[in-house]
mmCIF file of C-alpha atoms in Angstrom:
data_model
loop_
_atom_site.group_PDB
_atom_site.id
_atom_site.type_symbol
_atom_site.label_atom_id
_atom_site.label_comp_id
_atom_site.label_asym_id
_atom_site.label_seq_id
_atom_site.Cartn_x
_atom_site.Cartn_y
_atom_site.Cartn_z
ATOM 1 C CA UNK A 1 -104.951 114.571 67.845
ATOM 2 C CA UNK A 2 -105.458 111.163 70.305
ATOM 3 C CA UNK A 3 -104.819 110.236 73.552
ATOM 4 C CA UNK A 4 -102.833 106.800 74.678
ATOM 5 C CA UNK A 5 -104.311 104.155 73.206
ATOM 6 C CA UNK A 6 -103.203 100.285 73.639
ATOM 7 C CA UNK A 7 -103.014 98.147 70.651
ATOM 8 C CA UNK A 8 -105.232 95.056 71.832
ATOM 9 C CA UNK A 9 -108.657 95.204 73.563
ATOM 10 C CA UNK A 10 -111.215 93.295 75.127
ATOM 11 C CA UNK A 11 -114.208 92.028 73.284
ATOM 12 C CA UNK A 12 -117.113 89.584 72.662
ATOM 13 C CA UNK A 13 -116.799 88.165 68.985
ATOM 14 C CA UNK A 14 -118.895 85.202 67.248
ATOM 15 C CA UNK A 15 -117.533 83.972 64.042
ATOM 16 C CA UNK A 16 -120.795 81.929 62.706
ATOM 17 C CA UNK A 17 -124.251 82.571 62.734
ATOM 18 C CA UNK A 18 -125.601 80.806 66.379
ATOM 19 C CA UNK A 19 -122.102 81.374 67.958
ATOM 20 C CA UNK A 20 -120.810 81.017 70.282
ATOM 21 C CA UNK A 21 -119.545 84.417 71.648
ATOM 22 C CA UNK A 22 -116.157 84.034 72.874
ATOM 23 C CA UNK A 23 -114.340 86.804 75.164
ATOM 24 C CA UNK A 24 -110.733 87.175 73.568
ATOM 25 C CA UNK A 25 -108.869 90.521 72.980
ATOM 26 C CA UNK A 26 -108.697 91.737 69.618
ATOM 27 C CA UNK A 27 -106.689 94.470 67.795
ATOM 28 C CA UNK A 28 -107.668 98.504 68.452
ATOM 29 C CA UNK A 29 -108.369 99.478 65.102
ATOM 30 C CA UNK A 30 -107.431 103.226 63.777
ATOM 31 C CA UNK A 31 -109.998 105.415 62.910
ATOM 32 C CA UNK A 32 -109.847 106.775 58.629
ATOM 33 C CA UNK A 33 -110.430 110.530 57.932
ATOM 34 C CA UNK A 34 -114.106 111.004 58.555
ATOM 35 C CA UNK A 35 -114.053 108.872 61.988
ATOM 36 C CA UNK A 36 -113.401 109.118 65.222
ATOM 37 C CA UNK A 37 -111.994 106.287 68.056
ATOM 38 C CA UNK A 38 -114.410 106.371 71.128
ATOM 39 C CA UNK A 39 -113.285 104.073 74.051
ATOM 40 C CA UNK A 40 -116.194 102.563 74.919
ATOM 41 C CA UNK A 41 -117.282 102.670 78.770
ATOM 42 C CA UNK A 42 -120.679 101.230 78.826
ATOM 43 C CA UNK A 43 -123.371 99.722 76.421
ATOM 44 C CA UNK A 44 -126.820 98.659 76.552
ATOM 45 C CA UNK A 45 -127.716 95.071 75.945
ATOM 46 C CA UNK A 46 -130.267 95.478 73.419
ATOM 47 C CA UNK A 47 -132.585 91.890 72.180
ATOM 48 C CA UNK A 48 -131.111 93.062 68.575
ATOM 49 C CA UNK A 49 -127.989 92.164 69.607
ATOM 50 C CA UNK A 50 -129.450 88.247 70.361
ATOM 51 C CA UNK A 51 -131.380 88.679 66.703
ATOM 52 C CA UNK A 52 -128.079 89.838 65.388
ATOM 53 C CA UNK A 53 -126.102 86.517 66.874
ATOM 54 C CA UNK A 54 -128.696 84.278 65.741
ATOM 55 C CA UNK A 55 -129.159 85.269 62.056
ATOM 56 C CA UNK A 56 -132.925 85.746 63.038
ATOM 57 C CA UNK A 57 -133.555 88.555 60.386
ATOM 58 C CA UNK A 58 -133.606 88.834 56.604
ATOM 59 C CA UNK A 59 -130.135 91.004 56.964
ATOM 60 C CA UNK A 60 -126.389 89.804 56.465
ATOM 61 C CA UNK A 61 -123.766 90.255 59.727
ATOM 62 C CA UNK A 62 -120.281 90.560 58.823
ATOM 63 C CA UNK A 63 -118.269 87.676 60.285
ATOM 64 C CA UNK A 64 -116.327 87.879 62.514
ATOM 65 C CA UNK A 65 -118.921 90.033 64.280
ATOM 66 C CA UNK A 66 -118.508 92.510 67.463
ATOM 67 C CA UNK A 67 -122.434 92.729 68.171
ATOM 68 C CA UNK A 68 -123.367 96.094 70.187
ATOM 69 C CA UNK A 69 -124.845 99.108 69.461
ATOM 70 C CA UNK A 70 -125.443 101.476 72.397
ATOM 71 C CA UNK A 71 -122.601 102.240 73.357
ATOM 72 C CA UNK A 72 -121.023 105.420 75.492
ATOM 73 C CA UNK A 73 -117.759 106.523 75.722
ATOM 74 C CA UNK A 74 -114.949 109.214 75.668
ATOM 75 C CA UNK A 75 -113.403 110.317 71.849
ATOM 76 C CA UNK A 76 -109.499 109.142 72.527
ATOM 77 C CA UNK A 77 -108.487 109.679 68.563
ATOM 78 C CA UNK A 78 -110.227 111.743 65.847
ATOM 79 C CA UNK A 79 -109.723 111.258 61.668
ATOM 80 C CA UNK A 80 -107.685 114.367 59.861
ATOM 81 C CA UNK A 81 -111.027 115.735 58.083
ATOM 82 C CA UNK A 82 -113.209 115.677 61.717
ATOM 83 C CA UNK A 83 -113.731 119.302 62.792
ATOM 84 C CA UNK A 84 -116.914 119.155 65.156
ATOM 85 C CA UNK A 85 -116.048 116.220 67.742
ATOM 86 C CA UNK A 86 -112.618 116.705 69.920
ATOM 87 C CA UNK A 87 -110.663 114.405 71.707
ATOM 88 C CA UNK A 88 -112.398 114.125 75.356
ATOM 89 C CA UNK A 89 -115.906 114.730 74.204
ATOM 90 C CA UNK A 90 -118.190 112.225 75.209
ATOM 91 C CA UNK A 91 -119.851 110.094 72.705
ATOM 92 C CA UNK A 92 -122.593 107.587 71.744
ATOM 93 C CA UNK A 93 -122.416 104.804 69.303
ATOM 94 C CA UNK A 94 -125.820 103.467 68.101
ATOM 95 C CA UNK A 95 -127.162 101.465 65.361
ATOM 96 C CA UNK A 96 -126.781 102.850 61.958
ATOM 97 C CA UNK A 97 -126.317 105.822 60.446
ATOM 98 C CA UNK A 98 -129.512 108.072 59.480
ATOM 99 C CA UNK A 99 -132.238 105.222 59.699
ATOM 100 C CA UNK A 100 -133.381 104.667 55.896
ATOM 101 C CA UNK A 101 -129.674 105.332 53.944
ATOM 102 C CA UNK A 102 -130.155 102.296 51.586
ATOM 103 C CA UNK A 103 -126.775 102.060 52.377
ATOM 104 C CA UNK A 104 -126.481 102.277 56.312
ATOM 105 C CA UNK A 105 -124.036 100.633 58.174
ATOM 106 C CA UNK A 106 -125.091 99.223 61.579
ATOM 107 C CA UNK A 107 -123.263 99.480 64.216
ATOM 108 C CA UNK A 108 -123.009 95.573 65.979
ATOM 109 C CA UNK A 109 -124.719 94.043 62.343
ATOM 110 C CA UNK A 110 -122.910 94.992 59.480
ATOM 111 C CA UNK A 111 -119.774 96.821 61.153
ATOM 112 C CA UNK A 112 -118.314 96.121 64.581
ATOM 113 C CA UNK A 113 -120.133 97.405 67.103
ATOM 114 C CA UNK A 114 -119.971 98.538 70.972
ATOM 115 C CA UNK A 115 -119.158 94.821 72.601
ATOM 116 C CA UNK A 116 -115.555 96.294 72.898
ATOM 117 C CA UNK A 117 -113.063 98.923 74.671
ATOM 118 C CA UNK A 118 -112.150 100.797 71.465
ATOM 119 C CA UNK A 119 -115.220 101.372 68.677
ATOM 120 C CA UNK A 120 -114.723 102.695 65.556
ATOM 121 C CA UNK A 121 -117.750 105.709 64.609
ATOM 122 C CA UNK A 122 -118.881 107.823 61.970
ATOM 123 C CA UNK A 123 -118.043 111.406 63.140
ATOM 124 C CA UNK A 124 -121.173 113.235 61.543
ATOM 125 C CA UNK A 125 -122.864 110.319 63.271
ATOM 126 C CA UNK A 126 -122.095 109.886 66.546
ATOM 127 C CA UNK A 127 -124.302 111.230 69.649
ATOM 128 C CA UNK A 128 -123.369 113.837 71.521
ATOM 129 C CA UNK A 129 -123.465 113.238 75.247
ATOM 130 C CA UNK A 130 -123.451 116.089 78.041
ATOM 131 C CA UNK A 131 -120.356 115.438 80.106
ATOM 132 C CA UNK A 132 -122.580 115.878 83.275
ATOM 133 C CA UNK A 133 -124.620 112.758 82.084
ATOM 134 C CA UNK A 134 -123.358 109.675 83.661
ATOM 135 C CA UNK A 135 -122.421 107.302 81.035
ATOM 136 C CA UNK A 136 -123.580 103.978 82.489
ATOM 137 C CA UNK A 137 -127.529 105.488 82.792
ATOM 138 C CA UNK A 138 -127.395 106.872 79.344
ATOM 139 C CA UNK A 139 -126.093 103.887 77.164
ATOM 140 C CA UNK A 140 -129.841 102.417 76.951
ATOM 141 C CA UNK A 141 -131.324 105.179 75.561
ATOM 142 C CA UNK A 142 -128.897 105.307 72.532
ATOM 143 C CA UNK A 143 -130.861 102.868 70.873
ATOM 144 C CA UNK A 144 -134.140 101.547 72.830
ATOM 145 C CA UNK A 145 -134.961 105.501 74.250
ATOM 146 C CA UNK A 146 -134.353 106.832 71.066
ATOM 147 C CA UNK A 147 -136.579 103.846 69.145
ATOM 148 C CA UNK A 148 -139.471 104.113 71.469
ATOM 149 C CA UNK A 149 -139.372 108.285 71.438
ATOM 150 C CA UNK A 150 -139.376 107.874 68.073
ATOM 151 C CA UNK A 151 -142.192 105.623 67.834
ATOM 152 C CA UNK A 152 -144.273 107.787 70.344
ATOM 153 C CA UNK A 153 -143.601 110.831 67.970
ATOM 154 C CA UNK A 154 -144.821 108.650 64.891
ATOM 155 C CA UNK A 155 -147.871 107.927 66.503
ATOM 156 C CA UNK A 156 -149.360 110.903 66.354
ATOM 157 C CA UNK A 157 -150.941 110.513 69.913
ATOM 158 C CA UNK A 158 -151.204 114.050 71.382
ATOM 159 C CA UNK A 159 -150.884 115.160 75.391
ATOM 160 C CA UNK A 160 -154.161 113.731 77.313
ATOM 161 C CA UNK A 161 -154.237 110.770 74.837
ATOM 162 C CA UNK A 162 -154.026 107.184 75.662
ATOM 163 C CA UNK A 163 -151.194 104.896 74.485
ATOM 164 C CA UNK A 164 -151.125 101.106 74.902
ATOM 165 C CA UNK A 165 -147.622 100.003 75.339
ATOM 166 C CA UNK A 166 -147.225 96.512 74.609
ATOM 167 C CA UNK A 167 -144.430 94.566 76.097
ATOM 168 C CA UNK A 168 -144.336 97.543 78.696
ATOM 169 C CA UNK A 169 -141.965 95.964 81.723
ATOM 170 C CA UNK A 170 -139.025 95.476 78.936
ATOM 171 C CA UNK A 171 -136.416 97.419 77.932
ATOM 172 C CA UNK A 172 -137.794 99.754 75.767
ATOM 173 C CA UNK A 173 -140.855 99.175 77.305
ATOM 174 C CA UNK A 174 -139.712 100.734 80.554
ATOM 175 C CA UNK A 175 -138.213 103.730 78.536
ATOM 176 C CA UNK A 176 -141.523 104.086 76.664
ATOM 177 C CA UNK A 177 -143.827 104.468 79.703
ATOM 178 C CA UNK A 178 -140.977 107.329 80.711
ATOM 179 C CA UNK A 179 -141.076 108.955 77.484
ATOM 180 C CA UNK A 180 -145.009 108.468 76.952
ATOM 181 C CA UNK A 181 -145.387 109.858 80.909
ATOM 182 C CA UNK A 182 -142.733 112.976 79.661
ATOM 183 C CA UNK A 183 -145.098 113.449 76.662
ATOM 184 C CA UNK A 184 -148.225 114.435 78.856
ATOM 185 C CA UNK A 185 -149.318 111.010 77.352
ATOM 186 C CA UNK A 186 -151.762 108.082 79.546
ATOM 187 C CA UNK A 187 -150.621 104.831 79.393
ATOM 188 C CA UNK A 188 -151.944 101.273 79.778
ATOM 189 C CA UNK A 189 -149.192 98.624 80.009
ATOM 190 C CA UNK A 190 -149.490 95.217 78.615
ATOM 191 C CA UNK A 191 -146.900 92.498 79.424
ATOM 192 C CA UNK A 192 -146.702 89.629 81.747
ATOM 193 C CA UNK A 193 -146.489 88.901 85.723
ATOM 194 C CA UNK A 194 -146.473 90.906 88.734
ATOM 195 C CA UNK A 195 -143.362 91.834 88.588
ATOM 196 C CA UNK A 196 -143.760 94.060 86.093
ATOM 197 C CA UNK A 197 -147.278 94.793 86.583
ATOM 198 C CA UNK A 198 -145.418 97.046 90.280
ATOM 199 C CA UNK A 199 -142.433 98.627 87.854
ATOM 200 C CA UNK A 200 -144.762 99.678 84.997
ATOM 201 C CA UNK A 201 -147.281 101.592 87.742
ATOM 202 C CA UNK A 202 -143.952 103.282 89.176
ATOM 203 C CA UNK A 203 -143.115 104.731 86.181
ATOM 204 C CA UNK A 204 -146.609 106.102 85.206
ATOM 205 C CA UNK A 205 -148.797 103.740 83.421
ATOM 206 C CA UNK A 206 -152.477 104.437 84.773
ATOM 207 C CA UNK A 207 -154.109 100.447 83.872
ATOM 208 C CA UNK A 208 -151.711 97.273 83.297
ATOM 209 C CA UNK A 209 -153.202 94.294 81.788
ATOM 210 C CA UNK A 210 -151.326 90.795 82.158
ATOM 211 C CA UNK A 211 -151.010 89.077 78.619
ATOM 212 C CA UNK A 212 -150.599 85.840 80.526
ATOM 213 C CA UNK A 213 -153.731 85.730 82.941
ATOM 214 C CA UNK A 214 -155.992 87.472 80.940
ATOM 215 C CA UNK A 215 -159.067 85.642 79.653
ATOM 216 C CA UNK A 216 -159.340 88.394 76.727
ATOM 217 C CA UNK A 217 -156.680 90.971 76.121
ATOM 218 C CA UNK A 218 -158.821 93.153 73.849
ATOM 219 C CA UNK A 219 -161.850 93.397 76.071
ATOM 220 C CA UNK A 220 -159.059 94.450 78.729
ATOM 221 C CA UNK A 221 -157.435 97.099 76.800
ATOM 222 C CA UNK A 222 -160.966 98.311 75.825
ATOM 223 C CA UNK A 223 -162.344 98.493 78.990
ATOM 224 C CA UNK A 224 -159.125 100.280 80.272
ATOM 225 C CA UNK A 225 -159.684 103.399 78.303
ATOM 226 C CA UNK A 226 -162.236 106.128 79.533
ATOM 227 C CA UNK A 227 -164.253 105.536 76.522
ATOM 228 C CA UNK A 228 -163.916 101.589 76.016
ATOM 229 C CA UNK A 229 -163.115 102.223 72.487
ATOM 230 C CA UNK A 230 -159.587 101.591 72.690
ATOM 231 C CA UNK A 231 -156.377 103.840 72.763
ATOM 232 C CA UNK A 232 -155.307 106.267 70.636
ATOM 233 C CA UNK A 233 -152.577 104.641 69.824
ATOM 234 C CA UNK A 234 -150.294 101.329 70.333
ATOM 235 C CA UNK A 235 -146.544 100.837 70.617
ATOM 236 C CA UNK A 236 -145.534 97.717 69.910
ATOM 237 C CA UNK A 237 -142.291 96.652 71.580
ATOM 238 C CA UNK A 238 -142.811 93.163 72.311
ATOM 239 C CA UNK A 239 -140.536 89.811 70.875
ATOM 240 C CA UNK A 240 -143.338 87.373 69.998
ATOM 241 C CA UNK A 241 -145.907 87.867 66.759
ATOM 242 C CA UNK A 242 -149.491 87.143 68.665
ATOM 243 C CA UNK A 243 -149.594 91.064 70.101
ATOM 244 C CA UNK A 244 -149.222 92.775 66.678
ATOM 245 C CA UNK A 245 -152.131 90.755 65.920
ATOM 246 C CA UNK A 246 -154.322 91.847 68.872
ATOM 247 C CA UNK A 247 -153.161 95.308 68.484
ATOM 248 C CA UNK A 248 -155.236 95.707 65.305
ATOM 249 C CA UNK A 249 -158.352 94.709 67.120
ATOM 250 C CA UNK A 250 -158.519 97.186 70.175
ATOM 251 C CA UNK A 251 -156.925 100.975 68.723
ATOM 252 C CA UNK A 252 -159.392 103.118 68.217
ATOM 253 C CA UNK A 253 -161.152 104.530 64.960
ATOM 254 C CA UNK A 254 -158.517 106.835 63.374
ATOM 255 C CA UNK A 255 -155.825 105.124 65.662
ATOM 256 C CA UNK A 256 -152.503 103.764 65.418
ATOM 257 C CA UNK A 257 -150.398 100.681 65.841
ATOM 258 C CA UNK A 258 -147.060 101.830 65.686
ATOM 259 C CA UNK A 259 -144.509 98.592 65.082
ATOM 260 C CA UNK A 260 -141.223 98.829 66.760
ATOM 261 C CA UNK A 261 -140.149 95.247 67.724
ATOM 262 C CA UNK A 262 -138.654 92.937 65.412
ATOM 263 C CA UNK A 263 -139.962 89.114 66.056
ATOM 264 C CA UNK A 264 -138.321 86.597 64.364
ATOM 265 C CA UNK A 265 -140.719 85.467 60.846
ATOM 266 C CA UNK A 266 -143.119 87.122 62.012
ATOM 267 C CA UNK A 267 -146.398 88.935 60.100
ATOM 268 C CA UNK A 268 -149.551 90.941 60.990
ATOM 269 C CA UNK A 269 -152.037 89.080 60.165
ATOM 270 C CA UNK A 270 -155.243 90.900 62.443
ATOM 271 C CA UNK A 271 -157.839 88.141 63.038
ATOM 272 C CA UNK A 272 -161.148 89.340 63.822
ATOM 273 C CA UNK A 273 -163.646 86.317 62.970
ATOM 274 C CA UNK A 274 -166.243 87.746 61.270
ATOM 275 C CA UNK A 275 -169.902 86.105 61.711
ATOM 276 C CA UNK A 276 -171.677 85.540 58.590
ATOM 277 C CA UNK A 277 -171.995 82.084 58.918
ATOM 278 C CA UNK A 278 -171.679 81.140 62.531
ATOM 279 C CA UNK A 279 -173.719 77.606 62.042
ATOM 280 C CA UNK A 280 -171.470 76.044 59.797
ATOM 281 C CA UNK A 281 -168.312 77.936 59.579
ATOM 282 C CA UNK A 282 -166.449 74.886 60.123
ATOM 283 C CA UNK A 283 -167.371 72.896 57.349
ATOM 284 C CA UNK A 284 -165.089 75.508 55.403
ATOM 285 C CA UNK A 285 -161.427 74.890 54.643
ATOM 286 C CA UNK A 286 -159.311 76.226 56.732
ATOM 287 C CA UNK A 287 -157.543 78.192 53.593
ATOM 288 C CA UNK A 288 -160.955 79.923 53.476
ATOM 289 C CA UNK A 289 -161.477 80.529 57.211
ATOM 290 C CA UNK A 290 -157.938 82.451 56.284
ATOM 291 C CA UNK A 291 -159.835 84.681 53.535
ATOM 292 C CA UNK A 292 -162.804 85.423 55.799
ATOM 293 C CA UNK A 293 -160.294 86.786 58.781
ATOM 294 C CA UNK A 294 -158.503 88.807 56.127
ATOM 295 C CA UNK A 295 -161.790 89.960 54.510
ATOM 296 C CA UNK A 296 -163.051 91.367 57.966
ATOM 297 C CA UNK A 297 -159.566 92.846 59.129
ATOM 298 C CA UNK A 298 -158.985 94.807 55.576
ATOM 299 C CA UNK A 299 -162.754 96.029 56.487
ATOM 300 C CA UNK A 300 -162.105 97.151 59.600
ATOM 301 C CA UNK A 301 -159.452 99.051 58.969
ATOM 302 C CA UNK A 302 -160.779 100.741 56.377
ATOM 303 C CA UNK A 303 -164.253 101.711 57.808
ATOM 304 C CA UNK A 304 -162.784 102.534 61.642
ATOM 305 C CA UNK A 305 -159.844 104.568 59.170
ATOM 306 C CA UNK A 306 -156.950 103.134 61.281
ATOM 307 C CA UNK A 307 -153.152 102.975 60.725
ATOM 308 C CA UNK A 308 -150.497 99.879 60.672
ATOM 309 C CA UNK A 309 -147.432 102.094 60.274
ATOM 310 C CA UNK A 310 -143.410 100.873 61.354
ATOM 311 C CA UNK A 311 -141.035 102.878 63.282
ATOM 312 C CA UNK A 312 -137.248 102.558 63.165
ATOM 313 C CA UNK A 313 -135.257 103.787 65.141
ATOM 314 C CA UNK A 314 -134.586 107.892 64.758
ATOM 315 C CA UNK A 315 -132.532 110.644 63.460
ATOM 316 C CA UNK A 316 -129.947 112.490 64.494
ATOM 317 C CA UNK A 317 -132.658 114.928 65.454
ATOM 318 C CA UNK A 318 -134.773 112.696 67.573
ATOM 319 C CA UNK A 319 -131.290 111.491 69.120
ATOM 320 C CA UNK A 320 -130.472 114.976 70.567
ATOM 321 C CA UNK A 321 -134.089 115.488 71.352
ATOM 322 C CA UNK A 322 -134.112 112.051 73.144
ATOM 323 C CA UNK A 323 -131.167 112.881 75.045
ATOM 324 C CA UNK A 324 -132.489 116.244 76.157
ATOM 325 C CA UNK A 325 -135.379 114.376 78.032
ATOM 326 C CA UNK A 326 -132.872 112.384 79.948
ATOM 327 C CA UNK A 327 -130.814 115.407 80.805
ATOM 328 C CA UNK A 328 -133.630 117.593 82.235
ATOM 329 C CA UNK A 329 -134.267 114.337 84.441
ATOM 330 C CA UNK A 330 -137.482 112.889 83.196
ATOM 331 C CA UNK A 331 -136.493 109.788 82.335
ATOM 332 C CA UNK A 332 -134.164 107.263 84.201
ATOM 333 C CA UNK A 333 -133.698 103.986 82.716
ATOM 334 C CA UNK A 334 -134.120 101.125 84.734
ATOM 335 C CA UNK A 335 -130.943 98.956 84.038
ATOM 336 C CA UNK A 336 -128.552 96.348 85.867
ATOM 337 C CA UNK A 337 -124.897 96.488 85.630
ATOM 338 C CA UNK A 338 -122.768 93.289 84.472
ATOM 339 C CA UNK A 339 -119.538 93.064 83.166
ATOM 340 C CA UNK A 340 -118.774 92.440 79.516
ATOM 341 C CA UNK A 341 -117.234 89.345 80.118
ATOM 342 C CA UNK A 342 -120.692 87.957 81.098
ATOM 343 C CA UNK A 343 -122.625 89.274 78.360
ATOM 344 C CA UNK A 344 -123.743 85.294 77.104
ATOM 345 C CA UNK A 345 -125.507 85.159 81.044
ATOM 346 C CA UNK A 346 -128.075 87.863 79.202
ATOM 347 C CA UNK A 347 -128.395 86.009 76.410
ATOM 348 C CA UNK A 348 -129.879 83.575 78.412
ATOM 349 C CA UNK A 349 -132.115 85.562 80.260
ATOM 350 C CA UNK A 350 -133.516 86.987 77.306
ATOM 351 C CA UNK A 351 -134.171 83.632 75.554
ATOM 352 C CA UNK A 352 -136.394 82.897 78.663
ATOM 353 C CA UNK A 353 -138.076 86.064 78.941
ATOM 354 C CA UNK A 354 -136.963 86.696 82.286
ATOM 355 C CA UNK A 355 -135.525 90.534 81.835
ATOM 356 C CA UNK A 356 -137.102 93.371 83.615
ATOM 357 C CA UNK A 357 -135.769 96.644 82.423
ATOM 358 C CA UNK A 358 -132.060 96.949 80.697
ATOM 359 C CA UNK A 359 -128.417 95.641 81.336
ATOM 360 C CA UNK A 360 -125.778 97.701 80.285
ATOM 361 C CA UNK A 361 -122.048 95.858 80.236
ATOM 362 C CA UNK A 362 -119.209 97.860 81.874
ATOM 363 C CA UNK A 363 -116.628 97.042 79.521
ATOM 364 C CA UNK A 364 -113.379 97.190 82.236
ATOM 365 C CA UNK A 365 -115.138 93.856 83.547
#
């Protein structure tokens, strides 16, 4: 069963690795037996989209690639072997299918993704959206509400607790304070500039330190917990490699750093100088200076029993339950609407770090 569908659609495509993305219509493709054809309305503009144009990651993109991955829609065709999703349901494409399949296929990375009208799914794997859910708000929390619910739920951190949220006044940042706030969690928010500093306190974060006035983030984010010895746990959302380094050095004993963003080359590498030999330290090579860092960060970790543990994305389980928290109203991503056609103006922001919250592309424009 389908409704009308056209034969050619808009999209954004890059053929090479850098791109450019060019805005050209494209075939509809049909959907095989275990598929379904959602006509994309809306999808988030996620920074792995950008990672995914510039080859920044240790992961192959088709080519030709349709980047996108949180997109919403309506079901307009459905494969002969789909029984559970119907023509006229509302639907979410996001990345992959269940997060570790050594196999997945990612949605705007290895297959085409939501950067177009018509999107090819996975029926078993598509998320199903309340039809009294407006499709614009929900398209950001296919991927970067689900991630950073996810990551919240991986950290252990338990109602009354304090979470540090690094990168806060972002995209999934903004979705995290939500979810953390929905959680019965307290949160501290760490990114840069007033700006954020106001839309991080409206959507519940107690203390906000600024990364780029600070004189020392980790005495900050210890002095902003009740005890001073650090949250219970950190969620790391941020696109640059120096906070997963702090992050080490402020959770508390028995806490844990929770890594969601994906810099480019980047490594954890938790420097805490240690002091044995403060008179003469730099007479040593700096290849040694290296071991002594890594000799007191192993030894922290161990004796304060904390945890360096990645989250990615989330199930089908943590999708629905991630949804759920939108429906009964407690979250409401902050997000700015542009039209497809403009997606490469994004881009640009992002490359200059100048995004507050989400954009979400209406695909008609």
């Amino acid at each position: 069963m389908s409704q009308q569908v056209p034969e050619k659609q808009w999209a954004q495509v890059f053929e090479k690795k850098g791109g450019p993305i060019e805005y050209k219509e494209i075939p509809v493709q049909k959907p095989g037996p275990d598929e379904v054809l959602v006509n994309i309305k809306f999808s988030g503009i996620c920074h792995t989209d950008l990672h995914a144009l510039q080859g920044d990651w240790p992961l192959e993109t088709k080519l030709p690639l349709v980047g996108g991955h949180e997109g919403a829609g309506v079901v307009v065709a459905c494969g002969d072997l789909v029984e559970d999703v119907k023509v006229g349901d509302h639907a979410g494409v996001k990345e992959g299918d269940e997060p570790l399949c050594a196999k997945a296929s990612l949605s705007g990375y290895t297959v085409d993704g939501t950067f177009q009208q018509y999107c090819i799914a996975k029926a078993a794997h598509v998320a199903r959206i309340p039809k009294d859910i407006p499709l614009d708000a929900i398209a950001p929390v296919l991927c970067a509400g689900i991630t950073v619910y996810k990551g919240l739920k991986e950290s252990g951190a338990r109602p009354g607790q304090t979470v540090a949220i690094v990168g806060a006044g972002g995209g999934l940042g903004s979705l995290a304070c939500q979810y953390a706030k929905a959680m019965g969690l307290r949160i501290i928010a760490i990114d840069g500039g007033d700006e954020k500093r106001e839309m991080t306190a409206k959507l519940g974060a107690e203390s906000y330190i600024d990364f780029s006035t600070s004189q020392d983030v980790v005495k900050d984010v210890l002095a902003a917990t009740p005890d001073g010895t650090g949250p219970h746990a950190v969620l790391l959302v941020a696109v640059s490699e120096k906070p997963f380094q702090q992050a080490a050095e402020y959770v508390r004993p028995r806490g844990t750093v929770v890594l969601l963003g994906l810099p480019a080359n980047a490594y954890i590498k938790a420097r805490e100088q240690i002091s044995l030999f403060p008179s003469f330290s730099f007479f040593l090579p700096t290849s040694h200076l290296a071991d002594i860092y890594l000799c007191k960060a192993v030894f922290q970790t161990v004796v304060k029993m904390r945890t360096i543990k990645g989250s990615y994305v989330g199930n089908r389980k943590d999708t629905s339950e991630a949804i759920d928290f939108f429906h009964r109203g407690l979250i409401k991503s902050p997000y700015e609407l542009i039209g497809l056609s403009e997606l490469q103006k994004v881009y640009d922001l992002m490359r200059e770090g100048r995004i507050t919250g989400r954009f979400v592309a209406d695909t008609s424009k």
